[in-house]
Tab-separated table of C-alpha atoms in Angstrom:
chain	number	residue	atom	x	y	z
A	15	UNK	CA	0.000	0.000	0.000
A	16	UNK	CA	1.328	3.455	-0.860
A	17	UNK	CA	-0.680	5.219	1.819
A	18	UNK	CA	-1.088	5.307	5.574
A	19	UNK	CA	-3.895	6.875	7.562
A	20	UNK	CA	-1.397	8.017	10.168
A	21	UNK	CA	0.179	11.435	10.047
A	22	UNK	CA	2.683	13.225	12.309
A	23	UNK	CA	1.151	14.649	15.473
A	24	UNK	CA	4.172	16.845	16.294
A	25	UNK	CA	3.692	20.600	16.189
A	26	UNK	CA	5.732	23.006	14.099
A	27	UNK	CA	7.313	20.516	11.676
A	28	UNK	CA	9.916	21.469	9.093
A	29	UNK	CA	8.566	20.087	5.834
A	30	UNK	CA	11.133	18.795	3.323
A	31	UNK	CA	9.529	17.955	-0.022
A	32	UNK	CA	11.381	16.074	-2.754
A	33	UNK	CA	10.586	13.630	-5.552
A	34	UNK	CA	13.336	11.224	-4.469
A	35	UNK	CA	14.306	9.686	-1.149
A	36	UNK	CA	16.007	6.395	-0.209
A	37	UNK	CA	16.213	3.841	-1.700
A	38	UNK	CA	16.808	6.336	-4.529
A	39	UNK	CA	20.172	7.991	-3.935
A	40	UNK	CA	21.364	11.113	-5.722
A	41	UNK	CA	22.764	14.504	-4.777
A	42	UNK	CA	19.385	16.040	-3.952
A	43	UNK	CA	18.375	13.020	-1.864
A	44	UNK	CA	21.590	13.359	0.142
A	45	UNK	CA	20.851	17.050	0.641
A	46	UNK	CA	17.365	16.314	1.983
A	47	UNK	CA	18.676	13.508	4.220
A	48	UNK	CA	21.332	15.751	5.725
A	49	UNK	CA	18.865	18.611	6.201
A	50	UNK	CA	16.616	16.189	8.091
A	51	UNK	CA	19.484	14.774	10.162
A	52	UNK	CA	20.812	18.110	11.347
A	53	UNK	CA	17.417	19.760	11.757
A	54	UNK	CA	16.615	16.837	14.063
A	55	UNK	CA	19.966	17.146	15.890
A	56	UNK	CA	19.131	20.768	16.603
A	57	UNK	CA	15.993	19.736	18.473
A	58	UNK	CA	13.482	20.300	15.658
A	59	UNK	CA	11.222	17.797	13.880
A	60	UNK	CA	11.558	17.303	10.124
A	61	UNK	CA	8.922	15.651	7.942
A	62	UNK	CA	9.837	14.372	4.468
A	63	UNK	CA	7.118	14.301	1.803
A	64	UNK	CA	8.052	12.121	-1.173
A	65	UNK	CA	6.577	9.654	-3.691
A	66	UNK	CA	5.979	6.088	-2.533
A	67	UNK	CA	8.565	3.453	-3.387
A	68	UNK	CA	7.961	-0.317	-3.279
A	69	UNK	CA	11.333	-0.761	-1.548
A	70	UNK	CA	10.795	0.747	1.878
A	71	UNK	CA	13.958	1.891	3.651
A	72	UNK	CA	13.482	2.526	7.397
A	73	UNK	CA	13.969	6.163	8.357
A	74	UNK	CA	14.277	7.812	11.777
A	75	UNK	CA	12.193	10.752	10.499
A	76	UNK	CA	8.545	11.231	9.618
A	77	UNK	CA	8.213	10.210	5.961
A	78	UNK	CA	4.892	10.914	4.246
A	79	UNK	CA	4.574	9.113	0.918
A	80	UNK	CA	2.027	9.486	-1.862
A	81	UNK	CA	0.982	7.502	-4.932
A	82	UNK	CA	3.651	7.071	-7.600
A	83	UNK	CA	4.496	5.088	-10.714
A	84	UNK	CA	7.921	4.223	-12.171
A	85	UNK	CA	9.519	6.438	-14.832
A	86	UNK	CA	10.408	3.813	-17.421
A	87	UNK	CA	13.298	5.693	-19.072
A	88	UNK	CA	14.762	6.952	-15.780
A	89	UNK	CA	14.820	3.931	-13.509
A	90	UNK	CA	14.793	3.800	-10.469
A	91	UNK	CA	13.076	7.196	-10.283
A	92	UNK	CA	9.340	7.422	-9.796
A	93	UNK	CA	6.804	10.118	-10.630
A	94	UNK	CA	4.293	11.079	-7.994
A	95	UNK	CA	0.580	11.323	-8.787
A	96	UNK	CA	-0.942	13.181	-5.819
A	97	UNK	CA	-4.123	13.997	-7.776
A	98	UNK	CA	-4.882	10.270	-7.829
A	99	UNK	CA	-4.068	9.819	-4.145
A	100	UNK	CA	-7.201	10.379	-2.011
A	101	UNK	CA	-5.247	10.385	1.255
A	102	UNK	CA	-2.274	12.725	0.837
A	103	UNK	CA	-4.317	15.937	0.831
A	104	UNK	CA	-6.017	15.206	4.165
A	105	UNK	CA	-2.743	14.097	5.700
A	106	UNK	CA	-1.074	17.350	4.663
A	107	UNK	CA	-3.976	19.417	5.994
A	108	UNK	CA	-3.735	17.605	9.343
A	109	UNK	CA	0.014	17.999	9.709
A	110	UNK	CA	1.207	21.088	11.548
A	111	UNK	CA	4.031	22.548	9.465
A	112	UNK	CA	6.056	25.586	10.492
A	113	UNK	CA	7.725	26.044	7.102
A	114	UNK	CA	7.981	23.973	3.918
A	115	UNK	CA	11.067	23.605	1.734
A	116	UNK	CA	10.666	22.010	-1.695
A	117	UNK	CA	13.791	20.599	-3.325
A	118	UNK	CA	11.950	19.682	-6.527
A	119	UNK	CA	9.367	21.608	-8.590
A	120	UNK	CA	7.385	18.569	-9.740
A	121	UNK	CA	4.797	16.530	-7.799
A	122	UNK	CA	6.279	17.117	-4.326
A	123	UNK	CA	6.772	20.791	-5.160
A	124	UNK	CA	3.109	21.189	-6.071
A	125	UNK	CA	2.160	19.617	-2.740
A	126	UNK	CA	4.439	22.101	-0.960
A	127	UNK	CA	2.623	24.973	-2.688
A	128	UNK	CA	-0.676	23.457	-1.505
A	129	UNK	CA	0.553	23.370	2.111
A	130	UNK	CA	1.809	26.959	1.875
A	131	UNK	CA	-1.574	28.193	0.658
A	132	UNK	CA	-3.681	26.042	3.011
A	133	UNK	CA	-1.686	26.673	6.206
A	134	UNK	CA	-0.428	30.190	5.453
A	135	UNK	CA	3.262	29.444	5.985
A	136	UNK	CA	6.412	30.333	4.014
A	137	UNK	CA	7.682	28.159	1.165
A	138	UNK	CA	11.347	27.857	0.210
A	139	UNK	CA	12.266	26.372	-3.159
A	140	UNK	CA	15.787	25.240	-4.094
A	141	UNK	CA	16.828	25.095	-7.741
A	142	UNK	CA	19.009	21.972	-7.830
A	143	UNK	CA	18.978	20.678	-11.419
A	144	UNK	CA	18.877	21.682	-15.060
A	145	UNK	CA	15.305	20.491	-15.379
A	146	UNK	CA	15.004	21.337	-19.058
A	147	UNK	CA	17.751	18.848	-19.961
A	148	UNK	CA	15.941	16.106	-18.038
A	149	UNK	CA	12.676	16.904	-19.769
A	150	UNK	CA	14.228	17.004	-23.232
A	151	UNK	CA	15.514	13.484	-22.687
A	152	UNK	CA	12.357	12.133	-21.071
A	153	UNK	CA	10.087	13.664	-23.725
A	154	UNK	CA	12.375	13.309	-26.747
A	155	UNK	CA	9.492	11.651	-28.629
A	156	UNK	CA	6.995	14.300	-27.451
A	157	UNK	CA	9.001	17.570	-27.537
A	158	UNK	CA	5.840	19.694	-27.433
A	159	UNK	CA	5.465	18.671	-23.771
A	160	UNK	CA	8.697	20.388	-22.708
A	161	UNK	CA	7.567	24.059	-22.862
A	162	UNK	CA	4.309	23.148	-21.104
A	163	UNK	CA	6.131	21.552	-18.183
A	164	UNK	CA	8.746	24.304	-18.103
A	165	UNK	CA	5.925	26.807	-17.625
A	166	UNK	CA	4.714	24.775	-14.629
A	167	UNK	CA	8.229	24.779	-13.199
A	168	UNK	CA	8.383	28.570	-13.517
A	169	UNK	CA	4.962	28.839	-11.851
A	170	UNK	CA	6.275	26.768	-8.950
A	171	UNK	CA	9.292	29.006	-8.338
A	172	UNK	CA	7.121	32.113	-8.672
A	173	UNK	CA	4.927	30.686	-5.889
A	174	UNK	CA	7.895	30.405	-3.504
A	175	UNK	CA	8.628	33.060	-0.898
A	176	UNK	CA	12.367	32.473	-1.362
A	177	UNK	CA	14.323	30.696	-4.093
A	178	UNK	CA	17.723	29.286	-3.166
A	179	UNK	CA	20.545	28.227	-5.467
A	180	UNK	CA	23.615	26.177	-4.401
A	181	UNK	CA	26.214	28.438	-6.035
A	182	UNK	CA	26.175	31.843	-7.792
A	183	UNK	CA	26.600	30.686	-11.397
A	184	UNK	CA	23.339	28.716	-11.204
A	185	UNK	CA	21.604	32.109	-11.491
A	186	UNK	CA	22.372	32.097	-15.219
A	187	UNK	CA	20.296	28.942	-15.713
A	188	UNK	CA	17.451	30.160	-13.502
A	189	UNK	CA	17.215	33.418	-15.455
A	190	UNK	CA	17.158	31.524	-18.760
A	191	UNK	CA	14.136	29.647	-17.441
A	192	UNK	CA	12.392	32.987	-16.937
A	193	UNK	CA	12.546	33.477	-13.179
A	194	UNK	CA	12.965	37.175	-12.342
A	195	UNK	CA	12.759	37.156	-8.552
A	196	UNK	CA	15.466	37.424	-5.894
A	197	UNK	CA	17.866	34.494	-5.501
A	198	UNK	CA	19.739	33.451	-2.351
A	199	UNK	CA	22.920	31.361	-2.466
A	200	UNK	CA	22.901	28.544	0.098
A	201	UNK	CA	25.720	26.094	-0.439
A	202	UNK	CA	25.597	22.324	-0.118
A	203	UNK	CA	27.460	20.570	2.667
A	204	UNK	CA	29.513	17.407	2.883
A	205	UNK	CA	29.157	14.436	5.207
A	206	UNK	CA	32.770	13.389	4.486
A	207	UNK	CA	34.107	16.679	5.838
A	208	UNK	CA	35.578	15.267	9.054
A	209	UNK	CA	36.597	11.773	7.914
A	210	UNK	CA	40.301	12.512	7.429
A	211	UNK	CA	41.933	13.234	10.794
A	212	UNK	CA	45.518	12.537	9.676
A	213	UNK	CA	47.909	13.362	6.856
A	214	UNK	CA	45.873	13.321	3.642
A	215	UNK	CA	48.504	11.455	1.632
A	216	UNK	CA	48.743	8.693	4.258
A	217	UNK	CA	44.964	8.350	4.408
A	218	UNK	CA	44.723	8.026	0.627
A	219	UNK	CA	47.412	5.329	0.570
A	220	UNK	CA	45.505	3.351	3.204
A	221	UNK	CA	42.311	3.676	1.149
A	222	UNK	CA	44.139	2.328	-1.914
A	223	UNK	CA	45.217	-0.710	0.114
A	224	UNK	CA	41.681	-1.278	1.431
A	225	UNK	CA	40.361	-1.375	-2.145
A	226	UNK	CA	43.293	-3.328	-3.535
A	227	UNK	CA	44.496	-0.521	-5.809
A	228	UNK	CA	48.098	-0.734	-6.965
A	229	UNK	CA	50.182	2.329	-6.093
A	230	UNK	CA	51.736	2.520	-9.561
A	231	UNK	CA	48.298	2.704	-11.216
A	232	UNK	CA	46.588	6.029	-11.887
A	233	UNK	CA	42.942	5.764	-10.883
A	234	UNK	CA	40.204	7.932	-12.352
A	235	UNK	CA	36.733	8.016	-10.819
A	236	UNK	CA	33.226	9.004	-11.921
A	237	UNK	CA	30.307	9.003	-9.465
A	238	UNK	CA	26.807	9.890	-10.594
A	239	UNK	CA	23.899	8.962	-12.803
A	240	UNK	CA	25.015	7.056	-15.885
A	241	UNK	CA	23.326	9.363	-18.362
A	242	UNK	CA	24.901	10.776	-21.501
A	243	UNK	CA	24.213	14.356	-20.376
A	244	UNK	CA	27.012	14.014	-17.807
A	245	UNK	CA	29.766	13.747	-20.412
A	246	UNK	CA	30.189	9.961	-20.335
A	247	UNK	CA	30.993	9.770	-24.062
A	248	UNK	CA	33.930	12.137	-23.519
A	249	UNK	CA	35.188	9.952	-20.660
A	250	UNK	CA	35.124	6.848	-22.859
A	251	UNK	CA	36.803	8.653	-25.775
A	252	UNK	CA	39.519	9.966	-23.439
A	253	UNK	CA	40.138	6.483	-22.041
A	254	UNK	CA	40.585	5.220	-25.585
A	255	UNK	CA	43.302	7.854	-26.050
A	256	UNK	CA	44.885	6.776	-22.748
A	257	UNK	CA	44.662	3.049	-23.358
A	258	UNK	CA	48.291	2.663	-24.548
A	259	UNK	CA	49.541	4.141	-21.243
A	260	UNK	CA	48.941	0.799	-19.545
A	261	UNK	CA	48.600	2.000	-15.941
A	262	UNK	CA	45.359	3.991	-16.239
A	263	UNK	CA	42.265	2.614	-14.491
A	264	UNK	CA	38.719	3.986	-14.412
A	265	UNK	CA	35.955	3.281	-11.881
A	266	UNK	CA	32.321	4.148	-12.563
A	267	UNK	CA	29.915	4.300	-9.611
A	268	UNK	CA	26.172	4.739	-10.102
A	269	UNK	CA	23.509	3.617	-12.526
A	270	UNK	CA	21.344	5.085	-15.270
A	271	UNK	CA	19.743	4.584	-18.656
A	272	UNK	CA	23.070	4.790	-20.563
A	273	UNK	CA	24.751	1.839	-18.835
A	274	UNK	CA	24.000	-0.871	-21.389
A	275	UNK	CA	25.078	1.300	-24.298
A	276	UNK	CA	28.218	2.321	-22.403
A	277	UNK	CA	29.151	-1.307	-21.814
A	278	UNK	CA	28.666	-2.092	-25.507
A	279	UNK	CA	30.861	0.824	-26.647
A	280	UNK	CA	33.544	-0.027	-24.088
A	281	UNK	CA	33.643	-3.627	-25.275
A	282	UNK	CA	33.879	-2.533	-28.922
A	283	UNK	CA	36.803	-0.247	-28.084
A	284	UNK	CA	38.578	-2.961	-26.089
A	285	UNK	CA	38.537	-0.904	-22.884
A	286	UNK	CA	37.142	-3.585	-20.554
A	287	UNK	CA	40.543	-4.321	-18.919
A	288	UNK	CA	40.900	-0.746	-17.637
A	289	UNK	CA	37.270	0.038	-16.709
A	290	UNK	CA	35.177	-1.275	-13.855
A	291	UNK	CA	31.477	-0.655	-13.265
A	292	UNK	CA	30.768	-0.772	-9.529
A	293	UNK	CA	27.031	-0.092	-9.614
A	294	UNK	CA	25.351	2.081	-7.017
A	295	UNK	CA	27.275	2.158	-3.733
A	296	UNK	CA	25.020	3.167	-0.847
A	297	UNK	CA	27.583	2.331	1.843
A	298	UNK	CA	29.003	5.794	2.488
A	299	UNK	CA	32.187	4.453	4.114
A	300	UNK	CA	32.956	2.341	1.051
A	301	UNK	CA	32.133	5.241	-1.272
A	302	UNK	CA	34.465	7.533	0.678
A	303	UNK	CA	37.243	4.973	0.170
A	304	UNK	CA	36.747	5.107	-3.598
A	305	UNK	CA	37.023	8.894	-3.499
A	306	UNK	CA	40.155	8.741	-1.331
A	307	UNK	CA	41.832	5.926	-3.274
A	308	UNK	CA	41.339	7.659	-6.634
A	309	UNK	CA	43.892	10.099	-8.008
A	310	UNK	CA	41.505	12.269	-10.034
A	311	UNK	CA	37.743	12.743	-10.136
A	312	UNK	CA	36.780	12.923	-13.823
A	313	UNK	CA	33.462	14.780	-14.169
A	314	UNK	CA	33.092	16.443	-17.603
A	315	UNK	CA	29.425	17.330	-17.142
A	316	UNK	CA	27.722	20.384	-18.618
A	317	UNK	CA	24.454	19.168	-17.114
A	318	UNK	CA	25.073	19.630	-13.392
A	319	UNK	CA	24.598	22.832	-11.436
A	320	UNK	CA	26.531	22.387	-8.181
A	321	UNK	CA	27.322	18.677	-7.954
A	322	UNK	CA	27.866	17.291	-4.461
A	323	UNK	CA	30.239	14.698	-5.892
A	324	UNK	CA	32.925	17.313	-6.628
A	325	UNK	CA	32.890	18.413	-2.989
A	326	UNK	CA	32.786	14.810	-1.778
A	327	UNK	CA	35.906	14.039	-3.811
A	328	UNK	CA	37.575	17.172	-2.437
A	329	UNK	CA	36.766	16.099	1.132
A	330	UNK	CA	38.796	12.948	0.496
A	331	UNK	CA	41.738	14.898	-0.934
A	332	UNK	CA	40.948	14.136	-4.579
A	333	UNK	CA	40.818	17.041	-7.055
A	334	UNK	CA	38.328	17.148	-9.922
A	335	UNK	CA	38.799	17.532	-13.655
A	336	UNK	CA	35.917	19.589	-15.070
A	337	UNK	CA	35.054	21.271	-18.358
A	338	UNK	CA	35.760	24.962	-18.801
A	339	UNK	CA	32.552	26.967	-18.823
A	340	UNK	CA	30.463	24.344	-17.026
A	341	UNK	CA	28.364	25.547	-14.118
A	342	UNK	CA	30.098	22.993	-11.901
A	343	UNK	CA	33.496	24.538	-12.694
A	344	UNK	CA	32.664	27.858	-11.002
A	345	UNK	CA	34.256	26.752	-7.726
A	346	UNK	CA	37.476	25.544	-9.388
A	347	UNK	CA	40.623	27.617	-9.957
A	348	UNK	CA	42.610	25.792	-12.628
A	349	UNK	CA	45.685	24.002	-11.242
A	350	UNK	CA	44.987	25.476	-7.787
A	351	UNK	CA	42.147	23.343	-6.378
A	352	UNK	CA	41.268	21.343	-9.496
A	353	UNK	CA	41.688	21.225	-13.254
A	354	UNK	CA	39.717	22.807	-16.089
A	355	UNK	CA	39.878	21.514	-19.650
A	356	UNK	CA	38.280	22.030	-23.030
A	357	UNK	CA	35.916	19.442	-24.461
A	358	UNK	CA	38.737	17.692	-26.307
A	359	UNK	CA	39.732	14.085	-25.666
A	360	UNK	CA	43.359	14.535	-26.745
A	361	UNK	CA	43.859	17.599	-24.578
A	362	UNK	CA	42.334	15.821	-21.584
A	363	UNK	CA	44.393	12.661	-22.151
A	364	UNK	CA	47.556	14.748	-22.374
A	365	UNK	CA	46.773	16.445	-19.053
A	366	UNK	CA	46.057	13.114	-17.335
A	367	UNK	CA	49.397	11.698	-18.543
A	368	UNK	CA	51.132	14.791	-17.142
A	369	UNK	CA	49.349	14.500	-13.773
A	370	UNK	CA	50.339	10.835	-13.598
A	371	UNK	CA	53.975	11.976	-13.697
A	372	UNK	CA	53.430	14.775	-11.169
A	373	UNK	CA	51.782	12.924	-8.289
A	374	UNK	CA	53.121	15.291	-5.592
A	375	UNK	CA	51.619	18.327	-7.338
A	376	UNK	CA	48.372	16.396	-7.740
A	377	UNK	CA	48.327	15.635	-4.001
A	378	UNK	CA	48.864	19.325	-3.199
A	379	UNK	CA	45.972	20.253	-5.510
A	380	UNK	CA	43.753	17.755	-3.696
A	381	UNK	CA	44.656	19.255	-0.322
A	382	UNK	CA	43.816	22.746	-1.588
A	383	UNK	CA	40.494	21.404	-2.929
A	384	UNK	CA	39.777	19.990	0.523
A	385	UNK	CA	40.599	23.305	2.202
A	386	UNK	CA	38.575	25.456	-0.204
A	387	UNK	CA	35.497	23.396	-1.168
A	388	UNK	CA	34.460	21.487	1.929
A	389	UNK	CA	31.894	22.571	4.517
A	390	UNK	CA	30.134	20.203	6.878
A	391	UNK	CA	26.379	19.692	6.682
A	392	UNK	CA	26.243	20.637	10.368
A	393	UNK	CA	27.620	24.069	9.486
A	394	UNK	CA	25.336	24.432	6.454
A	395	UNK	CA	22.153	23.477	8.305
A	396	UNK	CA	22.879	25.941	11.101
A	397	UNK	CA	22.804	28.604	8.389
A	398	UNK	CA	19.658	27.039	6.905
A	399	UNK	CA	17.835	27.126	10.241
A	400	UNK	CA	18.749	30.797	10.686
A	401	UNK	CA	17.300	31.505	7.250
A	402	UNK	CA	14.181	29.453	8.031
A	403	UNK	CA	13.561	31.383	11.240
A	404	UNK	CA	14.035	34.702	9.466
A	405	UNK	CA	11.618	33.627	6.721
A	406	UNK	CA	9.021	32.562	9.305
A	407	UNK	CA	9.251	35.903	11.155
A	408	UNK	CA	9.181	37.923	7.922
A	409	UNK	CA	6.184	35.990	6.602
A	410	UNK	CA	4.344	36.362	9.913
A	411	UNK	CA	4.882	40.165	9.957
A	412	UNK	CA	3.691	40.533	6.355
A	413	UNK	CA	0.350	38.839	6.942
């Protein structure tokens, strides 16, 4: 059953609305989980509102789920259908929210707008993704649907009392979508921030041993959805250029619609010996070891806004290689706390060969990435709660 007649009886809940939650794991899910964890640690009560999933993962927080169906071309994601759920509306009306924060403009976002209007409380909306790119892929056979849904997305953000973005350059995308209101930058945090309590180089060597990595090998890492929009074709083409080097290895972590096609291309190019698909790793300790044991995080995505994975890699002393001009690259100073390259497989392969020969410089870059890009979720959510309280007071005075 996707519904329950029970609803939280606590007063003054902090509503966190998102279209994904465990068992689905992505950057936005991790954001919502860490918001909930630290809001709870600060003596407040969070309530997550999210589509139902047949695989129920126990949660220490209130989780209110509503009717959903799978998205066939974006497994394991699901699309919520609250209009067909006769229970969710009553449950929301009978839940005492203090403020609602929507991390997605789709079904959960529309429910957040409903709560705002029904209970007369402030609504925060965070712009996490390049939604138009997702829609263009999902509706590639029905392109006329894209502008219709984009209009709904704009209507959602216009209904918010505050719109947050995770880093300044995301404003460019938001403005292209037509939003003209004020934007507030609220960064993402990192739950790996305090893992390394010793010399970074020593920690990374220990992680290599735990994973069985050879010290003379140069390990590249990609973590994220396996979708072509994230630059996966460029990664494969670059690895083909690097293949003669002999000591290059590449780990992919995640899943997505492009996996089968990726595997086919990799086999055709004879790259199987240097590439390993590790699937989705939900064990955060194991994932942190992959970040630490890798020499370079290879993330040539033009799709992402402010990817958590770049900061996660930095927390483990691993610098990222990103494309010049990408939104994700805004936080990177070339050769200082990471590396910026053009969309050119030969240029990228040449840089990787050079970094393989300059391991000490690479280690120093990783340390600077760690010092400049990493903030704990505890620190971030303290800021978030201050902003929530200000929004609640401002909204109350304006009514």
